[in-house]
Amino acid sequence: MTAEDRTTAEHSTEGSYVHKGKPFDRDMTYIDDRITRDGRDGWPVEEGRYRLIAARACPWANRTLISRRLLGLEDAISVGMPGPTHDRRSWTFDLDEDGVDPVLGYERLQQAYFARFPDYPRGITVPAVVDIPSKAVVTNDFQQITLDFATEWTALHRDGAPDLYPEGQREEIDALNRWMLHRVNNGVYKVGFAGSQEDYEREYRELWAALDELEERLGDRRYLMGPSITEADVRLFPTLIRFDPVYFGHFKANRQPLATMPNLWNYTKDLFQTPGFGDTVDLTQIKTHYYFVHEDINPTQVVPLGPDMSHLLEAHDRDRLTTNTWGDGGTAPAAPPAAEVVDPAHTPLSVTGR
């Protein structure tokens, strides 16, 4: 087997995601180098040196796009966006002119991985941060990337950037994020890629028990940690925004639509209407990715037209709760750069700031 063929199905490469008789088990081994102020891993924070590769279709990548927007790192960290579909080798830059990333000169994200690890044996995943001078991948550790954006890149944050990872709440945020990762963020995949009826039913119940807990948690607080947005909200929103269009039907997580759960749904609408969240969402790319790439569970690759998601812009009731959205001294981010604006045809309506 050649290096080009080495992939793992649970990563972002086309192939077999469902294994009959087996539960879904995500490979959580990532390139764990970090970009830090002191450069202790050999990668110092440096404006303009790194390129974030983040497909809009991917929920793990969506987190990094949100964090980058909220913190105002657009000028410090450039972004490359692969298209919503890929083959078994890699995400590709098919949205760019001539199918080539204009900064890296690559057709495939795989090339950045192989530039550093010629025999890289795992999935070619997004998000990934690439060192522009060497054109080699630095890290694809999606859980650490956003934490480092919040804590290591502070010198390059915009004026008024929120503190997404406040020191006094870090222990609780970390615990909640670990729980959400296994029960919700990855929980939907455990349901959708279950290889047996027994596995499916167990994971289905686990997922819905977790969503019921979140519904209760959001009954007395505007955001997951209280009156202000934190890293926890950045991690939950990408799963919730994909739930009704994808996970409900495609992954058979169909106890009820999220839109029937008042706290979770109004929370989702609230964040969707918040600058930095909804303006990173491309619902067309999201649906195209899941329904086209997961041939195991959708062999026809037919992408559904529905559901109608225009109600994301309807009024929500979250402002009845104590609110300090951006934290003390924080402000909303400016509009996204023109080159990063989502095609209005790919969202329910134009997302406007407040």
Coordinates of C-alpha atoms in Angstrom, one line a residue:
M1 CA 0.0 0.0 0.0
T2 CA 1.4 3.4 -1.0
A3 CA 1.4 6.5 1.3
E4 CA -1.3 8.0 -0.9
D5 CA -3.6 5.1 -0.2
R6 CA -3.1 5.1 3.6
T7 CA -6.3 6.4 5.1
T8 CA -8.6 5.6 7.9
A9 CA -12.3 5.4 7.3
E10 CA -13.3 7.3 10.5
H11 CA -11.4 10.4 9.2
S12 CA -12.3 12.7 6.4
T13 CA -11.6 10.3 3.5
E14 CA -14.1 8.6 1.3
G15 CA -14.5 4.9 2.0
S16 CA -16.1 2.6 4.5
Y17 CA -17.4 4.4 7.6
V18 CA -19.7 1.7 8.8
H19 CA -18.3 -1.7 9.9
K20 CA -21.0 -4.3 10.3
G21 CA -21.3 -5.6 13.8
K22 CA -18.9 -3.0 15.3
P23 CA -19.5 0.4 17.0
F24 CA -18.0 3.5 15.5
D25 CA -14.6 4.3 17.0
R26 CA -13.0 7.5 16.0
D27 CA -9.2 7.6 15.8
M28 CA -8.3 10.5 18.1
T29 CA -4.6 10.5 17.4
Y30 CA -3.6 13.8 15.9
I31 CA -0.4 15.8 15.1
D32 CA -0.1 17.5 18.5
D33 CA 2.5 20.2 17.8
R34 CA 1.4 23.6 19.1
I35 CA 1.9 27.1 17.9
T36 CA 2.8 29.1 21.0
R37 CA 4.2 32.4 22.1
D38 CA 7.5 30.9 23.2
G39 CA 7.7 28.5 20.2
R40 CA 8.5 25.6 22.4
D41 CA 7.5 23.1 19.7
G42 CA 9.4 25.0 17.1
W43 CA 6.3 26.9 15.9
P44 CA 6.2 30.4 17.3
V45 CA 3.2 32.7 17.0
E46 CA 3.9 34.9 14.0
E47 CA 1.6 37.1 12.0
G48 CA 1.1 35.8 8.4
R49 CA 3.2 32.7 8.8
Y50 CA 0.4 30.1 9.1
R51 CA -2.6 29.1 7.0
L52 CA -5.6 27.5 8.5
I53 CA -7.2 24.9 6.2
A54 CA -10.8 24.6 7.2
A55 CA -13.7 23.2 5.1
R56 CA -17.0 24.9 5.9
A57 CA -18.7 21.5 5.6
C58 CA -16.8 20.0 8.6
P59 CA -18.0 20.7 12.1
W60 CA -14.5 20.3 13.7
A61 CA -13.2 22.9 11.1
N62 CA -16.2 25.1 11.7
R63 CA -15.1 25.6 15.3
T64 CA -11.8 27.1 14.1
L65 CA -13.5 29.5 11.7
I66 CA -15.7 30.7 14.5
S67 CA -12.9 31.2 16.9
R68 CA -10.7 33.0 14.3
R69 CA -13.6 35.4 13.6
L70 CA -14.5 36.1 17.2
L71 CA -10.9 36.8 18.1
G72 CA -10.2 38.9 15.0
L73 CA -7.3 36.7 13.7
E74 CA -8.3 37.0 10.0
D75 CA -5.3 39.2 9.2
A76 CA -2.9 37.1 11.4
I77 CA -3.9 33.7 10.1
S78 CA -4.9 33.3 6.5
V79 CA -7.5 30.6 5.6
G80 CA -7.9 28.1 2.8
M81 CA -11.2 26.4 2.3
P82 CA -11.5 23.0 0.5
G83 CA -14.8 22.1 -1.2
P84 CA -17.4 20.1 0.6
T85 CA -16.6 16.7 -1.0
H86 CA -13.4 14.7 -1.3
D87 CA -12.1 11.4 -2.6
R88 CA -10.4 8.7 -0.5
R89 CA -7.1 10.5 -0.7
S90 CA -7.8 13.9 0.6
W91 CA -9.8 17.1 0.8
T92 CA -9.2 19.1 -2.4
F93 CA -9.1 22.8 -3.2
D94 CA -11.7 22.6 -5.9
L95 CA -13.4 25.9 -5.0
D96 CA -10.2 27.8 -5.9
E97 CA -9.2 28.9 -9.4
D98 CA -7.8 26.0 -11.3
G99 CA -8.4 23.8 -8.2
V100 CA -5.2 25.1 -6.5
D101 CA -4.9 26.8 -3.2
P102 CA -3.5 30.3 -4.1
V103 CA -1.1 30.4 -1.2
L104 CA 0.2 26.9 -0.9
G105 CA 0.0 26.0 -4.5
Y106 CA -1.5 22.6 -3.6
E107 CA -4.4 20.8 -5.2
R108 CA -4.8 18.6 -2.2
L109 CA -4.4 19.0 1.6
Q110 CA -2.7 15.7 1.5
Q111 CA 0.4 17.4 -0.1
A112 CA 0.9 19.5 3.1
Y113 CA 0.8 16.4 5.3
F114 CA 3.3 14.6 3.0
A115 CA 5.6 17.6 2.9
R116 CA 6.3 17.0 6.6
F117 CA 5.5 13.2 6.9
P118 CA 6.1 11.4 3.6
D119 CA 4.6 8.2 5.0
Y120 CA 1.8 9.8 7.0
P121 CA -0.4 6.8 7.9
R122 CA -3.6 8.5 9.2
G123 CA -6.5 10.4 7.7
I124 CA -6.0 13.7 6.0
T125 CA -8.2 15.8 8.3
V126 CA -9.4 19.3 8.6
P127 CA -8.9 21.6 10.4
A128 CA -5.2 21.7 9.8
V129 CA -2.7 24.5 10.3
V130 CA 0.1 24.7 7.6
D131 CA 3.4 26.5 7.9
I132 CA 3.5 28.7 4.7
P133 CA 7.3 28.9 4.3
S134 CA 7.7 25.1 4.3
K135 CA 4.2 24.4 3.1
A136 CA 4.1 21.6 5.7
V137 CA 1.4 20.8 8.1
V138 CA 2.0 21.9 11.7
T139 CA -1.0 20.4 13.5
N140 CA -4.4 19.0 13.0
D141 CA -5.3 18.7 16.7
F142 CA -8.7 20.3 16.4
Q143 CA -9.3 20.4 20.2
Q144 CA -6.1 22.3 20.9
I145 CA -6.1 24.7 17.9
T146 CA -9.0 26.8 19.2
L147 CA -7.6 26.8 22.8
D148 CA -4.3 28.1 21.4
F149 CA -6.1 30.7 19.3
A150 CA -7.7 32.0 22.6
T151 CA -4.6 31.8 24.8
E152 CA -1.4 31.9 22.7
W153 CA -2.4 34.4 20.0
T154 CA -3.6 37.1 22.4
A155 CA -1.0 39.7 21.1
L156 CA -2.7 39.5 17.7
H157 CA -6.3 39.5 18.9
R158 CA -8.5 42.4 17.8
D159 CA -9.4 45.2 20.2
G160 CA -12.5 44.0 22.1
A161 CA -11.9 40.3 21.5
P162 CA -13.8 38.2 24.0
D163 CA -12.0 35.9 26.5
L164 CA -13.3 32.6 25.2
Y165 CA -11.3 30.6 27.8
P166 CA -11.4 32.6 31.1
E167 CA -9.0 31.2 33.7
G168 CA -11.5 31.0 36.4
Q169 CA -13.8 28.7 34.3
R170 CA -11.2 26.6 32.5
E171 CA -11.7 23.5 34.7
E172 CA -15.4 23.5 34.2
I173 CA -15.1 24.3 30.5
D174 CA -12.7 21.5 30.0
A175 CA -15.0 19.0 31.8
L176 CA -18.0 20.1 29.8
N177 CA -16.1 20.0 26.5
R178 CA -14.9 16.4 27.2
W179 CA -18.4 15.3 28.0
M180 CA -19.9 17.0 24.9
L181 CA -17.2 15.6 22.7
H182 CA -18.0 12.0 23.5
R183 CA -21.8 12.3 24.1
V184 CA -22.8 15.0 21.5
N185 CA -20.1 16.1 19.0
N186 CA -18.9 12.6 18.3
G187 CA -22.1 11.1 19.7
V188 CA -24.0 11.9 16.5
Y189 CA -21.3 9.9 14.5
K190 CA -21.6 7.0 16.9
V191 CA -25.3 6.8 16.1
G192 CA -24.9 7.4 12.4
F193 CA -22.1 4.9 11.9
A194 CA -23.2 2.2 14.3
G195 CA -22.6 -1.2 12.8
S196 CA -25.4 -3.1 14.6
Q197 CA -28.9 -2.5 15.9
E198 CA -27.6 -2.9 19.5
D199 CA -24.8 -0.3 19.0
Y200 CA -27.2 2.1 17.3
E201 CA -29.9 1.9 20.0
R202 CA -27.3 2.3 22.8
E203 CA -25.7 5.4 21.2
Y204 CA -29.1 6.8 20.2
R205 CA -30.2 6.8 23.9
E206 CA -26.8 8.2 25.0
L207 CA -27.1 11.1 22.5
W208 CA -30.6 12.0 23.5
A209 CA -29.9 11.8 27.2
A210 CA -27.1 14.3 26.6
L211 CA -29.3 16.6 24.5
D212 CA -31.9 16.5 27.2
E213 CA -29.2 17.5 29.8
L214 CA -28.2 20.4 27.6
E215 CA -31.8 21.5 27.2
E216 CA -32.1 21.6 30.9
R217 CA -28.8 23.4 31.4
L218 CA -29.8 26.2 28.9
G219 CA -33.1 26.8 30.8
D220 CA -31.5 29.3 33.2
R221 CA -28.5 30.7 31.4
R222 CA -28.0 32.3 28.0
Y223 CA -24.8 30.5 27.1
L224 CA -23.4 27.2 28.3
M225 CA -21.2 28.8 30.9
G226 CA -23.5 31.7 31.9
P227 CA -24.0 35.2 30.5
S228 CA -21.0 35.2 28.1
I229 CA -19.8 33.2 25.1
T230 CA -17.0 30.8 25.8
E231 CA -15.1 28.0 24.1
A232 CA -17.9 25.6 25.1
D233 CA -20.4 27.5 22.8
V234 CA -17.9 27.5 20.0
R235 CA -17.7 23.7 20.2
L236 CA -21.4 22.9 20.6
F237 CA -22.9 25.2 17.9
P238 CA -21.4 23.4 14.9
T239 CA -23.1 20.2 16.0
L240 CA -26.4 21.9 16.7
I241 CA -26.6 23.8 13.4
R242 CA -26.1 20.5 11.5
F243 CA -28.6 18.5 13.5
D244 CA -31.9 19.0 11.7
P245 CA -30.4 19.2 8.1
V246 CA -28.2 16.2 8.6
Y247 CA -28.0 14.2 11.8
F248 CA -31.8 13.9 12.3
G249 CA -32.3 11.9 9.1
H250 CA -28.9 11.0 7.6
F251 CA -27.6 9.7 10.9
K252 CA -31.0 8.4 12.2
A253 CA -30.9 10.5 15.3
N254 CA -34.6 11.1 14.8
R255 CA -36.3 11.1 18.2
Q256 CA -37.4 14.7 17.4
P257 CA -36.1 17.7 15.4
L258 CA -33.9 20.1 17.4
A259 CA -36.5 22.8 16.4
T260 CA -39.0 21.2 18.9
M261 CA -36.7 21.7 21.9
P262 CA -37.3 25.3 23.0
N263 CA -34.0 26.0 24.9
L264 CA -31.6 24.2 22.5
W265 CA -33.4 25.6 19.4
N266 CA -33.6 29.2 20.6
Y267 CA -30.0 28.9 21.7
T268 CA -29.1 27.7 18.2
K269 CA -31.0 30.6 16.6
D270 CA -29.4 33.1 19.0
L271 CA -25.9 32.0 18.1
F272 CA -26.7 31.7 14.4
Q273 CA -27.7 35.4 14.5
T274 CA -24.6 36.4 16.5
P275 CA -21.7 37.7 14.4
G276 CA -18.9 35.1 14.1
F277 CA -21.2 32.1 14.2
G278 CA -23.9 32.1 11.6
D279 CA -21.7 34.0 9.1
T280 CA -19.4 30.9 9.0
V281 CA -22.2 28.5 8.1
D282 CA -22.8 27.2 4.6
L283 CA -25.8 24.9 4.8
T284 CA -25.5 23.8 1.1
Q285 CA -21.9 22.7 1.6
I286 CA -22.8 20.9 4.9
K287 CA -25.6 18.8 3.3
T288 CA -23.5 18.1 0.1
H289 CA -20.7 16.8 2.2
Y290 CA -22.6 14.4 4.4
Y291 CA -25.0 13.0 1.8
F292 CA -22.4 12.7 -1.0
V293 CA -19.4 11.4 0.9
H294 CA -21.0 8.9 3.2
E295 CA -21.8 6.3 0.5
D296 CA -22.1 3.6 3.2
I297 CA -25.4 5.1 4.4
N298 CA -26.4 7.1 1.3
P299 CA -25.3 5.0 -1.7
T300 CA -27.3 7.1 -4.2
Q301 CA -25.5 10.3 -3.1
V302 CA -28.8 12.1 -3.5
V303 CA -28.7 15.4 -1.5
P304 CA -32.1 16.4 0.0
L305 CA -33.6 19.8 -0.7
G306 CA -35.0 20.3 2.8
P307 CA -35.5 21.1 5.5
D308 CA -36.4 24.7 5.3
M309 CA -34.0 26.4 7.8
S310 CA -35.2 30.0 7.3
H311 CA -36.7 30.0 10.8
L312 CA -33.1 30.3 12.1
L313 CA -33.6 34.0 11.6
E314 CA -36.8 34.2 13.6
A315 CA -36.9 35.8 17.0
H316 CA -35.5 33.9 19.9
D317 CA -36.2 34.3 23.6
R318 CA -32.6 34.1 24.9
D319 CA -32.4 37.8 25.8
R320 CA -34.7 37.2 28.7
L321 CA -31.7 35.8 30.5
T322 CA -28.8 37.6 32.1
T323 CA -26.5 38.6 29.3
N324 CA -22.9 39.9 28.8
T325 CA -22.3 38.3 25.4
W326 CA -18.8 39.5 24.8
G327 CA -17.6 39.7 28.4
D328 CA -16.4 42.9 30.1
G329 CA -14.9 45.2 27.6
G330 CA -15.6 42.9 24.7
T331 CA -17.4 43.8 21.4
A332 CA -18.8 42.0 18.5
P333 CA -16.5 41.2 15.6
A334 CA -16.6 43.2 12.4
A335 CA -18.1 41.8 9.2
P336 CA -16.1 39.0 7.6
P337 CA -13.6 39.8 4.9
A338 CA -15.3 40.0 1.5
A339 CA -13.4 36.9 0.3
E340 CA -14.8 34.9 3.2
V341 CA -18.5 35.8 2.9
V342 CA -20.7 32.8 2.5
D343 CA -22.7 32.7 -0.7
P344 CA -26.1 34.1 0.3
A345 CA -27.8 31.3 -1.7
H346 CA -26.2 28.8 0.7
T347 CA -27.8 30.2 3.8
P348 CA -31.5 30.7 4.7
L349 CA -31.2 34.5 4.5
S350 CA -28.4 37.0 4.9
V351 CA -27.1 36.9 8.4
T352 CA -27.0 40.3 9.9
G353 CA -25.2 41.5 13.0
R354 CA -26.8 43.0 16.0

